[in-house]
mmCIF file of C-alpha atoms and ligand atoms in Angstrom:
data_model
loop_
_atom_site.group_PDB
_atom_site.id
_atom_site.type_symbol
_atom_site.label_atom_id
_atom_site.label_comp_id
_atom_site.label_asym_id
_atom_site.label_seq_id
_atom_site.Cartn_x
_atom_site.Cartn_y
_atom_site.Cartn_z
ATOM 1 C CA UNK U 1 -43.272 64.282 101.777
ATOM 2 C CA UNK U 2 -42.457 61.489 103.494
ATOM 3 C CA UNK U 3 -40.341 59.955 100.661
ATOM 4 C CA UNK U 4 -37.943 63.386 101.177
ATOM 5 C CA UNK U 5 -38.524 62.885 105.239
ATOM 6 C CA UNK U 6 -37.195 59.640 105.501
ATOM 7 C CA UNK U 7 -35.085 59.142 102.258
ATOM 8 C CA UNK U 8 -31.776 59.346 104.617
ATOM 9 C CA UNK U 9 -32.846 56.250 106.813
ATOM 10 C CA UNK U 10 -32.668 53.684 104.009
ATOM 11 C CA UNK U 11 -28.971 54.611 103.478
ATOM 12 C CA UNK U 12 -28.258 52.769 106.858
ATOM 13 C CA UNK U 13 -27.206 49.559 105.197
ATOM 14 C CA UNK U 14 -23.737 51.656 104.152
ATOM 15 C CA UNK U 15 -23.321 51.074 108.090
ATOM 16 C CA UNK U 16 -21.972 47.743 107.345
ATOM 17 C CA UNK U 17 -18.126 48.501 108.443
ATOM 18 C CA UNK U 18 -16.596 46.732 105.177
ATOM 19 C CA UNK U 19 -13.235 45.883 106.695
ATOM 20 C CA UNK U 20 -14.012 45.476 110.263
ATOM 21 C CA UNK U 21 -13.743 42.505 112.167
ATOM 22 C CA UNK U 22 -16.912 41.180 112.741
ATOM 23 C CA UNK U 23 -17.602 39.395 115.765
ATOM 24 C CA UNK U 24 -20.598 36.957 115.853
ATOM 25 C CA UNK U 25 -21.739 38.816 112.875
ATOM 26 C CA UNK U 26 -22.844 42.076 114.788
ATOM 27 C CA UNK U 27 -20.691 44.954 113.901
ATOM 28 C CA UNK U 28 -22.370 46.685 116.825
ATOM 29 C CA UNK U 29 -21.416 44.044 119.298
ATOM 30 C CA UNK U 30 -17.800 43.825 117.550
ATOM 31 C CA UNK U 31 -16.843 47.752 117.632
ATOM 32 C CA UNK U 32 -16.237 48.610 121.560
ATOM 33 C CA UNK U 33 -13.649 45.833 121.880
ATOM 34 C CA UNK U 34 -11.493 47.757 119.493
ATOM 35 C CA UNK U 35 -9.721 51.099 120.214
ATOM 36 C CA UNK U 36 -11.623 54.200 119.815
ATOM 37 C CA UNK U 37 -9.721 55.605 116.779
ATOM 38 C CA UNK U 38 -9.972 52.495 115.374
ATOM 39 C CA UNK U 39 -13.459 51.585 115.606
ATOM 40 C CA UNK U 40 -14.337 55.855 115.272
ATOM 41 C CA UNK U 41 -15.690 55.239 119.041
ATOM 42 C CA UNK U 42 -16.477 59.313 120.225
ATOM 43 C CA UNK U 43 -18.163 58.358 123.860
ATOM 44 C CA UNK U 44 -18.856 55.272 125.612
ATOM 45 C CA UNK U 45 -20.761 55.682 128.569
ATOM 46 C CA UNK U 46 -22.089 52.762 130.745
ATOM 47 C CA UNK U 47 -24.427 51.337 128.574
ATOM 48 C CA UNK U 48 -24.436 52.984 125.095
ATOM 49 C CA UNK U 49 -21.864 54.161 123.455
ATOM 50 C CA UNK U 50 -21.494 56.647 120.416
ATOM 51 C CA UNK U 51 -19.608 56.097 117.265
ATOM 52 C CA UNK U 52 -18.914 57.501 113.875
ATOM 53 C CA UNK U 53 -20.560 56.376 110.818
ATOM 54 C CA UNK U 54 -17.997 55.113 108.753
ATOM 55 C CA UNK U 55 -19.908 55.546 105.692
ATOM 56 C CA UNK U 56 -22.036 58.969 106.823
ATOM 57 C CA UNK U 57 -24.525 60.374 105.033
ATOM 58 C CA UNK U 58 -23.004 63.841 105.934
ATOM 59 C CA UNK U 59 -20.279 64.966 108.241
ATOM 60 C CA UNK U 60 -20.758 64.152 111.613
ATOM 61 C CA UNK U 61 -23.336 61.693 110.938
ATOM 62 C CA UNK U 62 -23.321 59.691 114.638
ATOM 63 C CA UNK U 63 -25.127 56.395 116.027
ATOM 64 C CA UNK U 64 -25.952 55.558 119.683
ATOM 65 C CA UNK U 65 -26.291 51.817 120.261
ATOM 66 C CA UNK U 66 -26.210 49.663 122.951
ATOM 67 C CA UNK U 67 -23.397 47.254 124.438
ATOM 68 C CA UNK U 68 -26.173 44.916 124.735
ATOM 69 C CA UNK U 69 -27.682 43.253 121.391
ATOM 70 C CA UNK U 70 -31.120 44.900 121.763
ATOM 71 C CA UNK U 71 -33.519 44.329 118.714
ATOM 72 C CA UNK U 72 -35.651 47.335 118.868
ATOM 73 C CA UNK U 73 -36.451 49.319 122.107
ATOM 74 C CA UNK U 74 -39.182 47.263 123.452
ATOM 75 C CA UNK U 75 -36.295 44.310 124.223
ATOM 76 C CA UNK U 76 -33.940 47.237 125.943
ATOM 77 C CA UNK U 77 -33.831 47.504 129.774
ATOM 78 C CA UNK U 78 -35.454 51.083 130.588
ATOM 79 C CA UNK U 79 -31.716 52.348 131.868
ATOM 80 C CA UNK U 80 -30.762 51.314 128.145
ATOM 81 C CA UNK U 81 -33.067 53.440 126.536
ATOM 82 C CA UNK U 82 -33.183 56.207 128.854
ATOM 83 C CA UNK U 83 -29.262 56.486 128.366
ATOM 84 C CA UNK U 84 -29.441 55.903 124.361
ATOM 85 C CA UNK U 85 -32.185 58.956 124.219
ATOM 86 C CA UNK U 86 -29.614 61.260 126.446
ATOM 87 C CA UNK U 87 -27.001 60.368 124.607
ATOM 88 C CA UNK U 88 -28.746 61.558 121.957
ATOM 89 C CA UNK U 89 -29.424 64.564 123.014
ATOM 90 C CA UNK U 90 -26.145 65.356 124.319
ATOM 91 C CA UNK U 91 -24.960 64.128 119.940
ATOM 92 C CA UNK U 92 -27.536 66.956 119.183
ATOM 93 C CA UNK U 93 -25.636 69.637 121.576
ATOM 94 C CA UNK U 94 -22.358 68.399 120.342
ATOM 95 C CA UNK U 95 -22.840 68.572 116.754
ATOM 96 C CA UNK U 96 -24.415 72.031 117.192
ATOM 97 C CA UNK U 97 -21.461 73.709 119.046
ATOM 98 C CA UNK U 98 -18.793 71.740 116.445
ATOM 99 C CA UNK U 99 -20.550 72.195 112.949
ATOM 100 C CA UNK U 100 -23.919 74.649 113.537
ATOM 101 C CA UNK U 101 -26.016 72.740 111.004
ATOM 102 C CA UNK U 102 -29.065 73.820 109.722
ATOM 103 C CA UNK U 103 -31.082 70.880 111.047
ATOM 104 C CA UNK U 104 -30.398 67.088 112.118
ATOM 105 C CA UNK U 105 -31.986 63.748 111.013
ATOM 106 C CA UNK U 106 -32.817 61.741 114.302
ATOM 107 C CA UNK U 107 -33.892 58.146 113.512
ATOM 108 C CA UNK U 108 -33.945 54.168 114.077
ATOM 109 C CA UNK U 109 -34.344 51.335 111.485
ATOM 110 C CA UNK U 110 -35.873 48.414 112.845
ATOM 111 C CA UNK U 111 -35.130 45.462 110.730
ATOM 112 C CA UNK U 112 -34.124 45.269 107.168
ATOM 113 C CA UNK U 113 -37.585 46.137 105.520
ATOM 114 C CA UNK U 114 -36.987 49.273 107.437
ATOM 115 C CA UNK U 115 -33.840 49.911 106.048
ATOM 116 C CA UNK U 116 -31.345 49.009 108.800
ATOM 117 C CA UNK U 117 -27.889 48.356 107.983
ATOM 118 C CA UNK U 118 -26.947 46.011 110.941
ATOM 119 C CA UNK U 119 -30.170 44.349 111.744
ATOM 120 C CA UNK U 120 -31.067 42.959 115.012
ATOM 121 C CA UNK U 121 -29.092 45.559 116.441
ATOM 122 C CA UNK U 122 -30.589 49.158 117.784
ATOM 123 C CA UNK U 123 -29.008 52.328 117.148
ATOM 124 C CA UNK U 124 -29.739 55.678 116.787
ATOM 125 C CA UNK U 125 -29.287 57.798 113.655
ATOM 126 C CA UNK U 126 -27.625 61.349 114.284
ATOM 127 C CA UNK U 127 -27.271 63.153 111.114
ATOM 128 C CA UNK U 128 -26.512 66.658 111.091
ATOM 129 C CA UNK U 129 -28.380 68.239 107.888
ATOM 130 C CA UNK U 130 -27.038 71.780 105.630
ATOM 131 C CA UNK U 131 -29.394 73.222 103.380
ATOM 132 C CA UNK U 132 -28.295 72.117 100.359
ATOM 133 C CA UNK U 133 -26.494 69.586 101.256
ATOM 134 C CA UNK U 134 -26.296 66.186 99.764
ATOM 135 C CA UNK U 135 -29.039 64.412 98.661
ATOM 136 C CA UNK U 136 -30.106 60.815 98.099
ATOM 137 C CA UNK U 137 -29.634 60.843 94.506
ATOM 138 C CA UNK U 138 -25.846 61.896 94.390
ATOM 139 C CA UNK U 139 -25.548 59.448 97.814
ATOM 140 C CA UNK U 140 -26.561 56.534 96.260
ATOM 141 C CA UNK U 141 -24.167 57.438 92.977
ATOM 142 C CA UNK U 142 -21.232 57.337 95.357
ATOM 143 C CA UNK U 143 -20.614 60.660 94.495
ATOM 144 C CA UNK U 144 -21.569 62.236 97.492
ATOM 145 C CA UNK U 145 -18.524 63.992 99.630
ATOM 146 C CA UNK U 146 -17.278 63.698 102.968
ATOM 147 C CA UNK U 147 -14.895 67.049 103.376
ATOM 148 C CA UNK U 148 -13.822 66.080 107.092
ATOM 149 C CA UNK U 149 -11.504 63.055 107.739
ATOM 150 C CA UNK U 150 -13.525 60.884 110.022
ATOM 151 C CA UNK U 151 -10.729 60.527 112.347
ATOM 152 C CA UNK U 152 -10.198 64.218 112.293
ATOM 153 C CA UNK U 153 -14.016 64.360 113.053
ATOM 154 C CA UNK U 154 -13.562 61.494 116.074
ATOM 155 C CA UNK U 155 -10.737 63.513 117.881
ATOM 156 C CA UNK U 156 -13.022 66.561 117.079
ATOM 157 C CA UNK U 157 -16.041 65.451 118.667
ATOM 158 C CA UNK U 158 -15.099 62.882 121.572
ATOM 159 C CA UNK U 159 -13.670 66.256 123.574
ATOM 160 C CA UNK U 160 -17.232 67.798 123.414
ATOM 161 C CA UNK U 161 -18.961 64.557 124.534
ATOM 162 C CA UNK U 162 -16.496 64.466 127.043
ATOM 163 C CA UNK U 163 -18.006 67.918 128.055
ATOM 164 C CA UNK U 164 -21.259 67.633 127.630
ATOM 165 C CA UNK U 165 -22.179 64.332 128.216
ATOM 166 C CA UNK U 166 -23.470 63.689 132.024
ATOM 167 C CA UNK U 167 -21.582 61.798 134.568
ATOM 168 C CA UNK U 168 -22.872 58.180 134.841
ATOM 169 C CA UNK U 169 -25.896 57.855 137.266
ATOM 170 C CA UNK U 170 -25.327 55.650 140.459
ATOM 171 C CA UNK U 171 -27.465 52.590 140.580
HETATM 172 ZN ZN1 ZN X 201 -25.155 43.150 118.347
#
């Protein structure tokens, strides 16, 4: 059962941004200094921000990460995870309200034996699920489909973040 359960989470190595820019070899640290439509950037609040997979594993499929090269939660500052988490919550109300999917894959890699696609840097797997919907097999054939164009899905979703996404707390 588990196998099934976490099947999705070893596809986060297609997270690797072929044809980005990579700065200091984190694509996570690299993305935010680029445009939004260009790096598929749907929210940045003050210390996470939320962008596109641009390999999904289904439509919609969303990471939170921090500006801050975090390994794994225990080296992010409590504000860092607290925001990550609402942020993730607030990907869970968006995706709802712009696709109603059947369920959603919530999830972090830690390192590469884990399955992470950029390692040594934390993010948060959003991945709205369909029954019926792709599965690992026809994923990992490179047959699997992505019907929405992800920057058709960016300018789709970064409105409802907009909305739904809480206004930065004072510190
Ligand atoms: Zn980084």
């Amino acid at each position: 059962m588990n196998e099934v359960l976490f099947t999705p989470w070893r596809l986060a190595y297609l997270t690797t941004g072929a044809g980005l820019p990579e700065t200091g070899g984190c694509l996570f640290c690299s993305l935010p200094s680029q445009g939004d439509a260009e790096a598929l950037i749907v929210h940045r609040a003050p210390l996470c921000y939320v962008v596109l997979n641009r390999f999904p594993y289904s439509n919609g499929h969303l990471m939170v990460t921090p500006y801050a090269h975090r390994s794994g939660l225990a080296g992010m500052t409590a504000d860092e995870r607290r925001e990550m988490f609402d942020l993730g919550a607030v990907a869970e109300k968006v995706l709802v309200e712009a696709y109603s999917p059947h369920g959603m894959n919530m999830g972090l890699n830690l390192g590469k034996s884990a399955g992470a696609g950029v390692v040594g840097h934390v993010h948060l797997h959003v991945v709205p699920r369909w029954d019926g919907d792709t599965n690992f097999m026809s994923v990992t054939a490179g047959t699997r489909t992505v019907p929405e164009d992800l920057v058709m899905t960016c300018a789709r979703l970064s409105p409802l973040f907009a909305a739904h996404a809480p206004a930065p707390a004072v510190r």
